[in-house]
Short mmCIF file of C-alpha atoms in Angstrom, two decimals:
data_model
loop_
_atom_site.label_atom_id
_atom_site.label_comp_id
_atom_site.label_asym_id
_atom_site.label_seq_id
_atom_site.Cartn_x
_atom_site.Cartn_y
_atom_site.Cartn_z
CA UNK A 748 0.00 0.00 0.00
CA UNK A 749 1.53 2.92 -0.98
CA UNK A 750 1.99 6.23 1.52
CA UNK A 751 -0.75 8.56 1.40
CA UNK A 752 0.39 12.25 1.20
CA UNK A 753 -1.37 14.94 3.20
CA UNK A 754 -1.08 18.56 2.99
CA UNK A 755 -1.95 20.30 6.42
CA UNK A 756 -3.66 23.86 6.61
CA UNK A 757 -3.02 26.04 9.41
CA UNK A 758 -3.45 29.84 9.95
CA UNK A 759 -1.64 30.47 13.34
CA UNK A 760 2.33 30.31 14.51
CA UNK A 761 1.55 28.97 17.96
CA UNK A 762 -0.16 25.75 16.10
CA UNK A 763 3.10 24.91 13.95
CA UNK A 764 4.94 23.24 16.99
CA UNK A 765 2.22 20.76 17.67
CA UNK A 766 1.47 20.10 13.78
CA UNK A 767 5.36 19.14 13.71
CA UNK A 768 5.06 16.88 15.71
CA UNK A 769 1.94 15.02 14.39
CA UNK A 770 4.18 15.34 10.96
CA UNK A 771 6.78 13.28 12.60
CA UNK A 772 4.23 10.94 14.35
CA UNK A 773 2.48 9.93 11.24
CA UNK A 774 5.96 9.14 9.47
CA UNK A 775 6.19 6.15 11.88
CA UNK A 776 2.67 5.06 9.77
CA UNK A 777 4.14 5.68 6.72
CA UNK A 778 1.93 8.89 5.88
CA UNK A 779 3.90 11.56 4.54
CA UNK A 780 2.31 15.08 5.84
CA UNK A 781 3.45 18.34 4.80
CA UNK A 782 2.44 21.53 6.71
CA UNK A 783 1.55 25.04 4.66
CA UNK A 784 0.74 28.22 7.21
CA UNK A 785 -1.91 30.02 4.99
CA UNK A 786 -0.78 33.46 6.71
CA UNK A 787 2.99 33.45 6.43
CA UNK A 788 3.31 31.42 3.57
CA UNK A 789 5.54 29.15 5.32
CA UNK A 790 6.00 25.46 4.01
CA UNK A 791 7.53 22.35 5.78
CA UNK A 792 8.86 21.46 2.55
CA UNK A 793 11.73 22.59 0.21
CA UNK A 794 10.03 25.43 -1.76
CA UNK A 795 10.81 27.35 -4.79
CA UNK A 796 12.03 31.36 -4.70
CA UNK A 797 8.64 32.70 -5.58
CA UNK A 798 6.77 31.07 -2.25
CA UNK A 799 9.84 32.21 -0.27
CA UNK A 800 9.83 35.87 -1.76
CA UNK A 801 5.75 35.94 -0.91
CA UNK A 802 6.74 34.76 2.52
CA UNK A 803 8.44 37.65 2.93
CA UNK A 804 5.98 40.13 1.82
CA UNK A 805 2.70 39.42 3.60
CA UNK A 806 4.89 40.81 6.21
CA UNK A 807 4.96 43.85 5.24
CA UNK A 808 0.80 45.03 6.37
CA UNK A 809 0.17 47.93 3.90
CA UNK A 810 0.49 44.74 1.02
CA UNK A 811 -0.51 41.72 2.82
CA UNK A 812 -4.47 41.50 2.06
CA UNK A 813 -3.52 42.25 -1.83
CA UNK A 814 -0.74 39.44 -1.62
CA UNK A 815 -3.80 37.18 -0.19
CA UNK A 816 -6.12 38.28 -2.35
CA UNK A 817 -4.05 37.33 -5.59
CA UNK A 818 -1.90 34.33 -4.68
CA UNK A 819 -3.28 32.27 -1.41
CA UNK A 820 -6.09 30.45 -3.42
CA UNK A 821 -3.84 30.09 -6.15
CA UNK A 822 -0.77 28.29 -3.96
CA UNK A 823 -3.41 26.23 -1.72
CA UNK A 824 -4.96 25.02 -5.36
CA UNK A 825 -1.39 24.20 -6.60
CA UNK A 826 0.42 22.77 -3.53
CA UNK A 827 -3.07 20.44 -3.46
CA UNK A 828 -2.43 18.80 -6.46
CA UNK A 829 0.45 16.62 -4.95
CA UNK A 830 -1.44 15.16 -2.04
CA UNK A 831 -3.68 12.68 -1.25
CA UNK A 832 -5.73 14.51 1.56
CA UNK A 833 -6.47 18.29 2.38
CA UNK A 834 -6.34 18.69 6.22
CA UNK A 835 -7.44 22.13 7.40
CA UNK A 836 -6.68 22.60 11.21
CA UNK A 837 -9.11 25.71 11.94
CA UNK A 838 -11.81 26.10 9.85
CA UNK A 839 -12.17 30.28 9.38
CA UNK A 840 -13.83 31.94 5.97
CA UNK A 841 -10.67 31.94 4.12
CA UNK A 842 -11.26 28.81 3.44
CA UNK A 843 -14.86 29.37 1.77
CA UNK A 844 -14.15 30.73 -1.53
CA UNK A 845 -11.77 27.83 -2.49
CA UNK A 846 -12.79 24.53 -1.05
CA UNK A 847 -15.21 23.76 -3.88
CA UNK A 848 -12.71 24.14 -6.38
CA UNK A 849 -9.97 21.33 -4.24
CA UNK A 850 -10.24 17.87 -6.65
CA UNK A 851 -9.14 15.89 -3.24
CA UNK A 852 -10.54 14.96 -0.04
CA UNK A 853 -10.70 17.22 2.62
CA UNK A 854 -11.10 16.70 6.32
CA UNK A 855 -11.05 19.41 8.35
CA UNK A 856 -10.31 19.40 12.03
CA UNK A 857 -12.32 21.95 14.74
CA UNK A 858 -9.92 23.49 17.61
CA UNK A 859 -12.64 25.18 19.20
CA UNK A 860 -12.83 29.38 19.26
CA UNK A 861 -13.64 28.55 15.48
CA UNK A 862 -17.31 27.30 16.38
CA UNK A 863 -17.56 28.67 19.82
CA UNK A 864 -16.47 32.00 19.26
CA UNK A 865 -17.80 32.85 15.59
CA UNK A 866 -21.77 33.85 14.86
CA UNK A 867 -24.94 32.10 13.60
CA UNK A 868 -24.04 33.67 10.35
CA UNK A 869 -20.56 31.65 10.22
CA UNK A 870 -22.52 28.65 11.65
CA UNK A 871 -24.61 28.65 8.30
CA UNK A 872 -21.41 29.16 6.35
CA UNK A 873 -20.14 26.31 7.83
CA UNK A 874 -23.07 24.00 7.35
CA UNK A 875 -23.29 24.96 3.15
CA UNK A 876 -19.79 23.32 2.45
CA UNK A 877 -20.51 20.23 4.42
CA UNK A 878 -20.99 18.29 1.01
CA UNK A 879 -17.75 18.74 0.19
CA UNK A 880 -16.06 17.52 2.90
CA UNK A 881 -15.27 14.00 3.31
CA UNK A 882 -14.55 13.85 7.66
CA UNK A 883 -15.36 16.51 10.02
CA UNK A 884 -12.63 16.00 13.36
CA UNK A 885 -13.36 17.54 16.97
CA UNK A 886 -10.71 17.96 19.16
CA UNK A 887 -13.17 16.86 22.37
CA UNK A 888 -16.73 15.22 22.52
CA UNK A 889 -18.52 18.17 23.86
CA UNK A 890 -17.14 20.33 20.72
CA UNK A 891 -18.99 17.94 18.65
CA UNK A 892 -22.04 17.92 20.79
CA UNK A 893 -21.90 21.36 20.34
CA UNK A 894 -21.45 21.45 16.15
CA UNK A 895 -24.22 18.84 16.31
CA UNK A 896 -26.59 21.22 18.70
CA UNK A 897 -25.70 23.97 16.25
CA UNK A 898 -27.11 21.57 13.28
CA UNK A 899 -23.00 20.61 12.06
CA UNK A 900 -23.48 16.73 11.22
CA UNK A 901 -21.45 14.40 9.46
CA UNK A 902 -21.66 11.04 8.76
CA UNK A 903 -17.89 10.85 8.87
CA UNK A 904 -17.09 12.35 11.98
CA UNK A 905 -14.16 11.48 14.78
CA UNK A 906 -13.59 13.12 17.96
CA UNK A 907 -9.59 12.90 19.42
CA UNK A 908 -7.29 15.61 20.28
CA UNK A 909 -3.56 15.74 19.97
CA UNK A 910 -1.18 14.03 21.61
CA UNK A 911 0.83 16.69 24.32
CA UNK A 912 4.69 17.73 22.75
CA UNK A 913 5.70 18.38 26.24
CA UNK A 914 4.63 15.28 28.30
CA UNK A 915 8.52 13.87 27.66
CA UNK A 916 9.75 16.95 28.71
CA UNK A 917 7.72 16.95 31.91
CA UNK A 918 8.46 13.21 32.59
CA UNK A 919 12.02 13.76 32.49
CA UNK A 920 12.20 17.01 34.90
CA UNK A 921 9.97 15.17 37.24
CA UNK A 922 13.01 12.65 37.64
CA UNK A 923 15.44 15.39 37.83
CA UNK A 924 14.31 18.66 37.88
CA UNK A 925 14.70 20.46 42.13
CA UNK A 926 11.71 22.68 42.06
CA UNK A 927 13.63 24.98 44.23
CA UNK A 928 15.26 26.33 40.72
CA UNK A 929 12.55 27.78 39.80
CA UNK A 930 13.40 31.00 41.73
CA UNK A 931 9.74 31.15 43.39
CA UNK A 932 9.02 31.74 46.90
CA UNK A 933 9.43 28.39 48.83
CA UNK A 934 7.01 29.43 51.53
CA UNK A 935 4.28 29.97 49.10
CA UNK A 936 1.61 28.39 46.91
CA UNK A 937 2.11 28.84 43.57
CA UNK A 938 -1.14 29.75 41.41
CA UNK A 939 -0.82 30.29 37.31
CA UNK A 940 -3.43 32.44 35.86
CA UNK A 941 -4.81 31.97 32.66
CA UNK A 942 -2.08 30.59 29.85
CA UNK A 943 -1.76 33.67 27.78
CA UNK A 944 -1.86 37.41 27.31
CA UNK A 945 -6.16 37.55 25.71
CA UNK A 946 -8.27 39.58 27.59
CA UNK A 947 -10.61 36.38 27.12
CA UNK A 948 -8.51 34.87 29.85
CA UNK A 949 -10.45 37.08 31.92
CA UNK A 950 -7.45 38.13 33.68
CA UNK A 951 -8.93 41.44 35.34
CA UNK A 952 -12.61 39.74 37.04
CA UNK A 953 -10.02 36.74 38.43
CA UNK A 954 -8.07 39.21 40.13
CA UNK A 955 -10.62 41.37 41.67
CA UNK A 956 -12.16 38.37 42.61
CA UNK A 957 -9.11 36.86 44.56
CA UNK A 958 -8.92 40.39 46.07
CA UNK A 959 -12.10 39.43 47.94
CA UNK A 960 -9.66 36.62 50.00
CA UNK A 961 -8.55 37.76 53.31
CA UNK A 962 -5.37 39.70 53.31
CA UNK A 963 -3.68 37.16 55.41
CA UNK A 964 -4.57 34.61 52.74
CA UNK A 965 -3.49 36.45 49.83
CA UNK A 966 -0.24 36.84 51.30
CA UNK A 967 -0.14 33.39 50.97
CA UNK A 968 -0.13 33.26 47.56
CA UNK A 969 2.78 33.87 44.26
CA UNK A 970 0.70 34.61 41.03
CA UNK A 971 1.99 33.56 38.18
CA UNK A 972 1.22 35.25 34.83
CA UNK A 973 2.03 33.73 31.66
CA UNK A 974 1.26 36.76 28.88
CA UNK A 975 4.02 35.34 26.01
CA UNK A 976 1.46 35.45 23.48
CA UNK A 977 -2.07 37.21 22.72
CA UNK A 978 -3.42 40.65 23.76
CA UNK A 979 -1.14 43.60 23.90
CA UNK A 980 1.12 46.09 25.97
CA UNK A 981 -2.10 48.35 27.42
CA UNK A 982 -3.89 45.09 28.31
CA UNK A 983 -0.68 43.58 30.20
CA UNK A 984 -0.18 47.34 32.14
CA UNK A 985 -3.90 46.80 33.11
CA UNK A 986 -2.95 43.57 35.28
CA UNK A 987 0.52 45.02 36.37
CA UNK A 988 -1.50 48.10 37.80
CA UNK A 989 -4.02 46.20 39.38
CA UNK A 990 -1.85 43.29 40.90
CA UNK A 991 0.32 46.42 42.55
CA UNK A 992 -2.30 48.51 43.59
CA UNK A 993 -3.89 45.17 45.17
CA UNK A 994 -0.55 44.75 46.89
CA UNK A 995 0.03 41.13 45.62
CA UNK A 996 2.58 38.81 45.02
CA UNK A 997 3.06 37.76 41.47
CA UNK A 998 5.47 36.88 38.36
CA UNK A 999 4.84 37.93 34.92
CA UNK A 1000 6.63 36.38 32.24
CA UNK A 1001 6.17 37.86 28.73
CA UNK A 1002 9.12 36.97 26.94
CA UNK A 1003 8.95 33.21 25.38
CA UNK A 1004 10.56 30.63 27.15
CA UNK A 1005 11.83 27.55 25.81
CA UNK A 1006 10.31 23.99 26.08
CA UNK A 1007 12.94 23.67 29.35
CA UNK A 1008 11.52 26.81 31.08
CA UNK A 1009 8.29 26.83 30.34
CA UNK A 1010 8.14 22.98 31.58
CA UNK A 1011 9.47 24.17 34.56
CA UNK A 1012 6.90 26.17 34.85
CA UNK A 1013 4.61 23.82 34.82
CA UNK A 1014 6.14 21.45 37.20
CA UNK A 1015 6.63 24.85 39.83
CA UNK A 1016 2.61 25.03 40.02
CA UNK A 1017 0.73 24.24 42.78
CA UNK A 1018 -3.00 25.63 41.70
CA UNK A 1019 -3.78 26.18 37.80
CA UNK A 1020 -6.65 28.30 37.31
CA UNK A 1021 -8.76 28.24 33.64
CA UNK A 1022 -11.20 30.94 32.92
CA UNK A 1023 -11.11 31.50 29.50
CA UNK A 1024 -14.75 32.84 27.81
CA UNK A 1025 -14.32 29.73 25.66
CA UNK A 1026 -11.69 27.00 25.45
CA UNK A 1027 -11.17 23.93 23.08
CA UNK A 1028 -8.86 21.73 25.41
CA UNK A 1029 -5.38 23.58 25.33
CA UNK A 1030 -2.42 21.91 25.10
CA UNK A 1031 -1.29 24.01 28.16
CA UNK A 1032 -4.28 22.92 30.18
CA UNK A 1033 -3.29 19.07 29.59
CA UNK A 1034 0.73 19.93 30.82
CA UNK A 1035 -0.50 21.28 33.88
CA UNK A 1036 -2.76 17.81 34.49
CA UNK A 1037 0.18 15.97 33.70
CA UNK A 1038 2.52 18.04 36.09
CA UNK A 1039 0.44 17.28 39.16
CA UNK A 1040 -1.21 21.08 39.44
CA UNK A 1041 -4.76 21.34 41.42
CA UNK A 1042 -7.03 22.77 38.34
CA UNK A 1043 -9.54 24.99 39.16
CA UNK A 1044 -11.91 26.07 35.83
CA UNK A 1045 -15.12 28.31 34.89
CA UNK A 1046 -17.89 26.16 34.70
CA UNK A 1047 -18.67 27.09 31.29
CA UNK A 1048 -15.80 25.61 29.95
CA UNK A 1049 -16.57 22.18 28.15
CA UNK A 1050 -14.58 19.35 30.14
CA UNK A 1051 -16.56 17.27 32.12
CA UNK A 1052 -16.21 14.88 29.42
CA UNK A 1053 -12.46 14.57 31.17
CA UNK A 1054 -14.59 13.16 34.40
CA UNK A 1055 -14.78 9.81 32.60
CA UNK A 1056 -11.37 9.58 32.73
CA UNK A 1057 -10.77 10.10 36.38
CA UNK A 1058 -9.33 13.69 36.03
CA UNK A 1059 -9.67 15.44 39.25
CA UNK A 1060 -10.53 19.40 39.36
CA UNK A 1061 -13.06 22.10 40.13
CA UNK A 1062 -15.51 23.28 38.40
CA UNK A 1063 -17.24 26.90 39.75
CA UNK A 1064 -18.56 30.26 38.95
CA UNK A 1065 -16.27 33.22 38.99
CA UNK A 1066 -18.38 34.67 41.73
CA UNK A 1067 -17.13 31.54 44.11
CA UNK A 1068 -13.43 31.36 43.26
CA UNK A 1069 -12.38 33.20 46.28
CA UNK A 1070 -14.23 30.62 48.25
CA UNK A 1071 -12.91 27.68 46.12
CA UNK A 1072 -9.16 28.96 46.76
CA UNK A 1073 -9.82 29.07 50.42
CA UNK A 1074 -11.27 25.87 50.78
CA UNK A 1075 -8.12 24.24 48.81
CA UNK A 1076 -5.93 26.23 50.99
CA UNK A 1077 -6.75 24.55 54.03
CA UNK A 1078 -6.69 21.04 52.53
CA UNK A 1079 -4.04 21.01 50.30
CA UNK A 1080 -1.83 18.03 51.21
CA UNK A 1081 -5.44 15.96 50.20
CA UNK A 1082 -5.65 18.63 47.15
CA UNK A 1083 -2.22 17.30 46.23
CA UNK A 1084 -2.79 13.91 46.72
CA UNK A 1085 -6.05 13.99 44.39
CA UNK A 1086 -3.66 15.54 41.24
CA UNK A 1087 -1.20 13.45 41.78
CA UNK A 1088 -3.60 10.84 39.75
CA UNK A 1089 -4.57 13.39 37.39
CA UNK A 1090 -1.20 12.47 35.35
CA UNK A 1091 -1.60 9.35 34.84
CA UNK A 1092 -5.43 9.74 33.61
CA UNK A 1093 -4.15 12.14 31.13
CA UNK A 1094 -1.75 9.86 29.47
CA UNK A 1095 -4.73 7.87 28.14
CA UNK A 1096 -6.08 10.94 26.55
CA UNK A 1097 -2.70 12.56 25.54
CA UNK A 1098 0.06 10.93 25.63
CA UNK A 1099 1.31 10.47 21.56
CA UNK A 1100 1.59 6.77 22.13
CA UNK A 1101 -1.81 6.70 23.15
CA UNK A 1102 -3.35 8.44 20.00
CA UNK A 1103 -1.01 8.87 17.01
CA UNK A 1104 -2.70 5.49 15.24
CA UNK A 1105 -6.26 7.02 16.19
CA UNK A 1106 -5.14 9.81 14.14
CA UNK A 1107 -3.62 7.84 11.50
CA UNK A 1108 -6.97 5.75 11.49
CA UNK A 1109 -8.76 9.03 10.89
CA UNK A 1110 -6.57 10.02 7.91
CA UNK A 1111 -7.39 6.35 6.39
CA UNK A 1112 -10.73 6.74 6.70
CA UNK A 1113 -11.17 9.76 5.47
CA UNK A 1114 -9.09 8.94 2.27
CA UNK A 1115 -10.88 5.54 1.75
CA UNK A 1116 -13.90 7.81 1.85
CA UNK A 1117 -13.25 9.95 -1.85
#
């Protein structure tokens, strides 16, 4: 049986780690994947001067939209023609004016904020170019009870997110890794807030609501804020401001770290804290299962699916977190104990070993399906 050849879509930088890696985890199937970034122009694959000198200039903003407008249907149409299988990872309206005119199989996988976050009008959108796709792929069962609730059906449909990049990592530093290092106070829990720099991380409401904790009880607390990615310089002030004028002690990392630091990270958590408006199932939500952190999400957010799997956390309203903290604070060895399991529970779901041949099964399916 000869490979089959798959060309990945993708619009965003922060998704190219993670579709490297299921590159390199399909290889071991013998399915040859190529990635294409439909913003930057960037291609896994040896490319010829013109994509390179097009790369360059939807850099430049005053350009960009015309360079899209001429050339991005154009290169998706041509680079199509040498694969098997069209895989768009986030399904947005640039894709709308071309899929009709792709002669191979697409699949296209859901990551969340594009069907949570997007109007009924996009909804419908969606729905119209359902005949031409061949497998529609959710990330998480309640993002395809949602599609399905929103009238998105398939008969060829899979649900099963990525495997987690940084699991080795984390496994490794648990072995060796002092947590001292870290250069946090020792005589403190350590809460993250949030995973990134988008005012949808609610940010401002969690920390007017952890103002509400006695004083003596925030002073037991380090904040951490990881703001490497998303929002922008006013928005980060805004928490700076408020954390000092609340008097509280915190980190704030905006710089990118490396898979080393920011594993360390991870592993330097005590309480992990999720409030995002809307959230698919983050690849920085499953490290900090897997490094042993005490979760604590909105109860909006869609994971109680993760329940069947043993995953321990807490699920409450914004208006309760400052009761929540306080009731982990004063059991937190038994708080502790509880995560400790949560790592091993997320393997099953996560761990690349665990779901690279569901993927490839996905990818066979869909092109035995043409």
């Amino acid at each position: 049986m000869k490979p089959i050849r798959i060309l990945i879509l993708y619009q965003f930088d922060s998704n190219k780690h993670l579709l490297n890696r299921l590159k390199a985890e399909l290889n071991e199937f013998d399915i040859r994947a190529e990635i294409f970034n439909t913003r930057t122009f960037e291609y896994s694959k040896k490319t010829n001067i013109g994509l390179k000198a097009l790369s360059k200039l939807v850099k430049i903003p005053k350009i960009r939209v015309l360079i899209y407008r001429i050339f991005r249907n154009r290169i998706i149409l041509s680079l199509s023609t040498k694969f098997d299988l069209i895989d768009i990872h986030f399904y947005s309206p640039i894709y709308d004016s071309i899929i009709e005119k792709i002669d191979k199989p697409i699949k296209v996988v859901f990551w969340g904020s594009d069907l949570y976050r997007v109007k009924d009008e996009r909804i419908d959108e969606i729905k119209k170019s359902l005949g031409k796709i061949k497998t529609l792929h959710f990330l998480t069962p309640e993002m395809k009870n949602f599609a399905e609730e929103k009238g998105i059906t398939h008969s060829n449909s899979f649900v099963q997110p990525f495997g987690v990049v940084h699991f080795d990592v984390i496994k490794t530093l648990k072995e060796t890794y002092d947590q001292d290092k870290a250069k946090l106070p020792k005589d403190k829990a350590i809460m993250a807030i949030g995973y990134n720099a988008s005012p949808s991380q609610q940010h401002i409401k969690i920390i007017n609501e952890i103002n509400l904790l006695p004083k003596e009880v925030r002073d037991k607390i380090h904040f951490i804020f990881l703001l490497t990615y998303g929002g922008n310089k006013d928005y980060i002030l805004s928490i700076k401001d408020l954390l000092i004028k609340n008097n509280l002690d915190f980190t704030i990392i905006e710089k990118r770290l490396s898979e080393i630091e920011l594993c360390k990270i991870r592993l330097s958590v005590d309480i992990t804290m999720n409030f995002q408006i809307t959230d698919g199932f983050s690849s920085s939500i499953q490290e900090h299962f897997y490094a042993e952190n005490i979760m604590i999400f909105g109860e909006w957010l869609p994971y109680n699916w993760l329940k069947t799997y043993g995953l321990n956390f807490h699920n409450v309203r914004l208006q309760n977190l400052s009761k929540t903290i306080l009731d982990i604070l004063s059991n937190l060895d038994s708080e502790k104990e509880l995560a400790k399991k949560n790592a091993k529970n997320i393997e099953v779901i996560s761990k690349w070993s665990s779901c690279n041949s569901k993927w490839k099964d996905i990818y066979e399916a869909t092109e035995e399906n043409k």
